[in-house]
């Protein structure tokens, strides 16, 4: 229990998360409060009962009631008020404590603040500027009621701005959930099982994917000299795209090289940093040359200086040590051995992601402290 509590605070109550949630809370509160308070004051101080607008489609028809939805739960206004208050504050604390994604945070705060506004409207006595049916003439002190004013044409339902925020937010929440589960069904994702992250930065592209038994989302980003800057940013975006939290990543699959000196190092560093964040995570590595061949072939990777990292594979087994050879010699070996050449920058689009699933059992589980880049020669600047 203590470990789970510590893990919770490490994941959700970092300094960054506190600032992020605080800003979202304040912005949502102002969005709800400003129009709700303005229209509330307009209704309380109005000297007319009824206003027509938008060609009689929407009316401002000022009424007082104990809350249509909560009023159905009990004939006693104080009971309905108490239920609304408990529900609103419960939603607020659940949102603040358990949620960390912006759409869900915003929806949760809109629902809770809308409910809170009506809750406090019930508690604060009103002195209306107009005669109100069942409550008395203008100037009468009225308690335990909420002010409603919007009414659609040919309907008896009447609501206010706080009600609108609650209703629209509940609809949005339902749509978010439907979209999320539709995504899971289409991609055949099981949200109860851990997700896996794939990182390959050994070639000219940054290849990243989130997968389980199948690839859920993938991205291949051309890189120049900005690999260090874009890697973490694109991984974060990819995970947000499929709604996966960092704590739900159970394994990381990386290519350890050979390849560009900086590229190989970046993937390894990200995997090690993740292991510090989550010590329970498993890291699997594979040679970038093995990943890009299917069963048998000569796998090559640009080593600069008109030479290539070269490895010969037969039935997924390397036949000799990795060497740095000129392309002419590689072509000659290809003819002699009757093996195709697999070169990273000439492979078909998305080939690497298909190869990932094919070679999944060829990745080797490696302890984070033993994970090292596979360098074949001295560092070469990309």
Coordinates of C-alpha atoms in Angstrom, one line a residue, residues 30-352:
X30 CA -12.9 31.6 -14.9
X31 CA -14.6 30.2 -18.0
X32 CA -17.5 28.9 -15.9
X33 CA -17.6 31.8 -13.4
X34 CA -17.6 34.9 -15.6
X35 CA -20.6 34.1 -17.9
X36 CA -22.5 32.3 -15.0
X37 CA -22.1 35.2 -12.6
X38 CA -22.9 37.8 -15.3
X39 CA -26.1 36.1 -16.4
X40 CA -27.1 35.4 -12.8
X41 CA -26.8 39.1 -11.9
X42 CA -28.7 40.0 -15.0
X43 CA -31.5 37.7 -14.1
X44 CA -31.7 38.8 -10.4
X45 CA -31.8 42.5 -11.3
X46 CA -33.9 42.2 -14.3
X47 CA -37.2 44.1 -14.4
X48 CA -38.8 41.8 -17.1
X49 CA -39.8 38.2 -16.9
X50 CA -39.5 37.3 -20.5
X51 CA -37.2 38.1 -23.5
X52 CA -37.3 36.7 -27.0
X53 CA -34.2 36.0 -29.0
X54 CA -33.0 34.3 -32.1
X55 CA -36.4 34.3 -33.9
X56 CA -38.2 32.9 -30.9
X57 CA -35.9 29.8 -30.7
X58 CA -34.2 30.8 -27.5
X59 CA -35.8 32.8 -24.7
X60 CA -34.6 34.3 -21.5
X61 CA -37.5 33.4 -19.3
X62 CA -36.5 34.0 -15.7
X63 CA -37.7 31.4 -13.1
X64 CA -36.7 30.2 -9.7
X65 CA -36.7 26.5 -8.7
X66 CA -35.0 24.0 -6.5
X67 CA -33.2 22.4 -9.4
X68 CA -35.0 20.4 -12.0
X69 CA -32.6 17.4 -12.0
X70 CA -31.8 17.2 -8.3
X71 CA -35.3 18.3 -7.3
X72 CA -36.6 15.0 -8.7
X73 CA -34.5 13.1 -6.0
X74 CA -36.4 14.7 -3.1
X75 CA -39.3 16.9 -2.3
X76 CA -37.2 18.7 0.2
X77 CA -35.0 21.4 -1.4
X78 CA -32.3 21.1 1.3
X79 CA -31.8 17.4 0.4
X80 CA -31.5 18.1 -3.3
X81 CA -29.0 20.9 -2.4
X82 CA -27.0 18.6 -0.2
X83 CA -26.8 15.9 -2.9
X84 CA -25.8 18.4 -5.6
X85 CA -23.0 19.8 -3.3
X86 CA -21.7 16.3 -2.4
X87 CA -21.7 15.3 -6.1
X88 CA -20.0 18.5 -7.3
X89 CA -17.2 18.4 -4.7
X90 CA -16.7 14.7 -5.2
X91 CA -16.2 15.2 -9.0
X92 CA -13.8 18.1 -8.2
X93 CA -11.6 16.0 -5.9
X94 CA -11.6 13.0 -8.2
X95 CA -10.6 15.2 -11.1
X96 CA -7.9 16.9 -9.2
X97 CA -6.5 13.7 -7.7
X98 CA -6.9 11.0 -10.3
X99 CA -6.9 12.7 -13.7
X100 CA -3.9 14.2 -15.6
X101 CA -4.9 14.5 -19.2
X102 CA -6.1 17.9 -20.4
X103 CA -9.5 16.8 -22.0
X104 CA -10.5 14.9 -19.0
X105 CA -9.2 17.5 -16.6
X106 CA -11.2 20.3 -18.3
X107 CA -14.4 18.2 -18.5
X108 CA -14.1 17.2 -14.8
X109 CA -13.5 20.9 -13.7
X110 CA -16.4 22.2 -15.9
X111 CA -18.8 19.6 -14.4
X112 CA -17.7 20.3 -10.8
X113 CA -17.6 24.1 -11.1
X114 CA -21.0 24.2 -12.9
X115 CA -22.5 22.1 -10.1
X116 CA -20.7 24.2 -7.4
X117 CA -22.1 27.4 -8.8
X118 CA -25.7 26.1 -8.6
X119 CA -25.0 24.7 -5.1
X120 CA -23.9 28.1 -3.8
X121 CA -26.8 29.7 -5.7
X122 CA -29.1 27.5 -3.5
X123 CA -27.4 28.6 -0.3
X124 CA -27.3 32.4 -1.0
X125 CA -30.6 34.3 -0.3
X126 CA -32.0 36.3 -3.3
X127 CA -33.9 39.5 -3.6
X128 CA -35.5 39.5 -7.0
X129 CA -36.3 42.8 -8.9
X130 CA -39.5 41.2 -10.4
X131 CA -42.6 39.4 -9.1
X132 CA -41.9 35.7 -9.0
X133 CA -44.7 33.2 -9.1
X134 CA -44.9 31.0 -6.0
X135 CA -42.2 33.1 -4.3
X136 CA -43.8 36.5 -3.8
X137 CA -43.5 40.1 -5.1
X138 CA -40.4 42.0 -6.1
X139 CA -38.1 42.7 -3.1
X140 CA -39.1 39.5 -1.2
X141 CA -36.1 37.6 0.3
X142 CA -36.0 34.2 -1.2
X143 CA -34.0 31.2 0.0
X144 CA -33.1 27.7 -1.2
X145 CA -33.6 28.4 -4.9
X146 CA -31.5 28.6 -8.1
X147 CA -32.0 31.1 -10.9
X148 CA -32.7 29.7 -14.4
X149 CA -33.2 31.7 -17.5
X150 CA -32.6 29.9 -20.9
X151 CA -35.5 28.2 -22.4
X152 CA -35.7 26.7 -25.9
X153 CA -38.8 27.2 -28.1
X154 CA -41.7 24.8 -27.4
X155 CA -40.0 23.1 -24.5
X156 CA -40.7 23.3 -20.8
X157 CA -37.1 22.7 -19.8
X158 CA -35.2 25.7 -18.5
X159 CA -31.6 26.0 -17.5
X160 CA -28.7 28.4 -16.8
X161 CA -25.1 28.7 -17.7
X162 CA -23.8 26.4 -15.0
X163 CA -26.3 23.7 -16.2
X164 CA -25.0 24.2 -19.8
X165 CA -21.4 23.6 -18.7
X166 CA -22.4 20.5 -16.8
X167 CA -24.5 19.1 -19.6
X168 CA -22.1 19.8 -22.5
X169 CA -19.2 18.5 -20.5
X170 CA -21.0 15.2 -19.7
X171 CA -21.7 14.8 -23.4
X172 CA -18.1 15.5 -24.2
X173 CA -16.9 13.0 -21.5
X174 CA -19.2 10.4 -23.1
X175 CA -17.8 11.1 -26.6
X176 CA -14.2 10.9 -25.3
X177 CA -14.9 7.5 -23.8
X178 CA -16.6 6.3 -26.9
X179 CA -13.8 7.5 -29.1
X180 CA -11.2 5.9 -26.8
X181 CA -12.9 2.5 -26.8
X182 CA -13.6 2.7 -30.5
X183 CA -9.8 3.3 -31.0
X184 CA -9.1 0.3 -28.8
X185 CA -11.5 -1.9 -30.7
X186 CA -10.2 -0.9 -34.2
X187 CA -6.6 -1.3 -33.1
X188 CA -7.4 -4.5 -31.1
X189 CA -5.9 -2.9 -28.0
X190 CA -6.3 -4.4 -24.5
X191 CA -6.1 -1.5 -22.1
X192 CA -5.8 -3.9 -19.1
X193 CA -2.4 -5.1 -20.4
X194 CA 0.9 -3.2 -20.5
X195 CA 2.0 -1.4 -23.6
X196 CA 5.4 -1.6 -25.3
X197 CA 7.5 1.2 -26.7
X198 CA 9.9 0.8 -29.6
X199 CA 12.7 3.3 -30.3
X200 CA 15.1 3.1 -33.3
X201 CA 17.3 6.1 -33.8
X202 CA 20.3 4.4 -35.4
X203 CA 19.5 5.5 -39.0
X204 CA 18.6 8.7 -40.8
X205 CA 15.0 8.4 -39.4
X206 CA 13.7 8.3 -35.8
X207 CA 11.4 5.3 -35.8
X208 CA 9.1 5.0 -32.8
X209 CA 6.0 2.9 -32.1
X210 CA 3.6 1.9 -29.3
X211 CA 2.4 -1.7 -29.6
X212 CA 1.1 -4.8 -27.9
X213 CA 0.5 -7.8 -30.1
X214 CA 0.2 -5.4 -33.0
X215 CA 1.5 -1.9 -33.7
X216 CA -1.0 0.6 -32.3
X217 CA 0.6 3.8 -33.5
X218 CA 3.9 4.4 -35.3
X219 CA 5.9 7.3 -36.6
X220 CA 9.0 7.7 -38.7
X221 CA 10.6 11.1 -38.5
X222 CA 13.4 12.3 -40.8
X223 CA 16.3 13.7 -38.7
X224 CA 19.2 16.0 -39.5
X225 CA 21.2 17.3 -36.6
X226 CA 18.3 17.8 -34.2
X227 CA 17.8 14.2 -33.0
X228 CA 18.5 15.0 -29.4
X229 CA 15.9 17.8 -29.4
X230 CA 13.0 16.0 -31.1
X231 CA 13.2 12.4 -29.7
X232 CA 11.5 12.9 -26.4
X233 CA 9.0 15.4 -27.8
X234 CA 7.9 13.0 -30.5
X235 CA 7.7 10.0 -28.1
X236 CA 5.4 12.1 -25.8
X237 CA 3.2 13.1 -28.8
X238 CA 3.0 9.5 -29.9
X239 CA 1.9 8.3 -26.5
X240 CA -0.7 11.1 -26.2
X241 CA -2.1 10.1 -29.6
X242 CA -3.0 6.6 -28.4
X243 CA -3.9 7.7 -24.8
X244 CA -1.1 5.7 -23.2
X245 CA 0.4 7.0 -19.9
X246 CA 4.1 6.5 -19.2
X247 CA 3.3 4.3 -16.2
X248 CA 1.5 1.9 -18.5
X249 CA 4.7 1.1 -20.6
X250 CA 5.8 -2.3 -19.5
X251 CA 8.7 -2.9 -21.9
X252 CA 11.0 -0.8 -24.1
X253 CA 12.5 -2.3 -27.3
X254 CA 15.5 -0.4 -28.7
X255 CA 18.1 -0.9 -31.4
X256 CA 21.6 -0.6 -29.9
X257 CA 23.5 0.0 -33.2
X258 CA 25.6 0.2 -35.1
X259 CA 24.7 3.4 -36.7
X260 CA 25.1 7.1 -36.3
X261 CA 27.0 7.8 -33.1
X262 CA 24.5 10.3 -31.6
X263 CA 21.5 8.3 -32.8
X264 CA 22.5 5.0 -31.2
X265 CA 23.3 6.8 -28.0
X266 CA 20.0 8.7 -27.8
X267 CA 17.8 5.5 -27.9
X268 CA 20.0 3.9 -25.2
X269 CA 19.9 7.0 -23.0
X270 CA 16.1 7.3 -23.3
X271 CA 15.7 3.6 -22.3
X272 CA 18.0 4.0 -19.3
X273 CA 16.2 7.2 -18.1
X274 CA 12.8 5.4 -18.4
X275 CA 14.2 2.6 -16.2
X276 CA 15.1 5.2 -13.5
X277 CA 11.6 6.6 -13.7
X278 CA 10.1 3.0 -13.5
X279 CA 12.5 0.4 -12.2
X280 CA 10.1 -2.4 -13.0
X281 CA 10.3 -1.8 -16.7
X282 CA 12.0 -4.3 -18.9
X283 CA 14.4 -3.3 -21.7
X284 CA 15.0 -5.4 -24.8
X285 CA 17.7 -4.6 -27.3
X286 CA 18.7 -5.9 -30.8
X287 CA 21.3 -5.0 -33.4
X288 CA 20.0 -2.5 -35.9
X289 CA 21.5 -4.6 -38.6
X290 CA 19.6 -7.7 -37.5
X291 CA 16.3 -5.8 -37.3
X292 CA 16.3 -4.7 -40.9
X293 CA 16.8 -8.1 -42.5
X294 CA 14.2 -10.9 -43.0
X295 CA 15.8 -14.3 -42.2
X296 CA 18.8 -14.1 -44.6
X297 CA 20.7 -11.3 -46.3
X298 CA 23.5 -8.8 -46.0
X299 CA 22.4 -5.9 -43.7
X300 CA 24.2 -2.6 -44.1
X301 CA 24.1 0.8 -42.4
X302 CA 25.8 4.0 -43.5
X303 CA 29.1 4.5 -41.6
X304 CA 30.1 7.6 -43.5
X305 CA 33.2 8.0 -45.6
X306 CA 31.7 5.9 -48.4
X307 CA 31.7 2.8 -46.1
X308 CA 29.0 0.8 -44.4
X309 CA 28.5 -1.3 -41.3
X310 CA 28.0 -4.7 -42.7
X311 CA 26.7 -8.0 -41.2
X312 CA 25.8 -11.3 -43.0
X313 CA 22.8 -13.2 -41.7
X314 CA 21.5 -16.7 -42.5
X315 CA 18.3 -17.8 -40.8
X316 CA 18.5 -14.8 -38.5
X317 CA 22.0 -15.9 -37.3
X318 CA 25.0 -13.6 -37.8
X319 CA 27.7 -15.4 -39.8
X320 CA 30.7 -13.2 -39.0
X321 CA 31.6 -10.2 -36.9
X322 CA 30.2 -6.8 -38.0
X323 CA 32.6 -5.1 -40.4
X324 CA 33.0 -1.7 -42.0
X325 CA 33.3 -2.2 -45.8
X326 CA 33.1 -0.2 -49.0
X327 CA 29.9 -0.8 -51.1
X328 CA 31.8 -2.4 -53.9
X329 CA 33.0 -5.2 -51.6
X330 CA 29.5 -5.6 -50.2
X331 CA 28.1 -6.0 -53.8
X332 CA 30.7 -8.6 -54.5
X333 CA 29.8 -10.6 -51.4
X334 CA 26.1 -10.4 -52.3
X335 CA 26.8 -12.0 -55.7
X336 CA 29.1 -14.7 -54.2
X337 CA 26.7 -15.7 -51.5
X338 CA 23.5 -15.0 -53.5
X339 CA 22.1 -12.9 -50.7
X340 CA 20.0 -9.7 -51.0
X341 CA 21.3 -6.4 -49.6
X342 CA 19.2 -4.6 -46.9
X343 CA 20.1 -0.9 -46.5
X344 CA 18.3 1.2 -44.0
X345 CA 17.6 4.2 -46.2
X346 CA 16.3 2.2 -49.1
X347 CA 13.9 -0.1 -47.2
X348 CA 10.1 0.3 -48.0
X349 CA 8.1 2.7 -45.9
X350 CA 7.0 1.1 -42.6
X351 CA 9.2 -1.9 -43.2
X352 CA 11.0 -1.4 -39.9

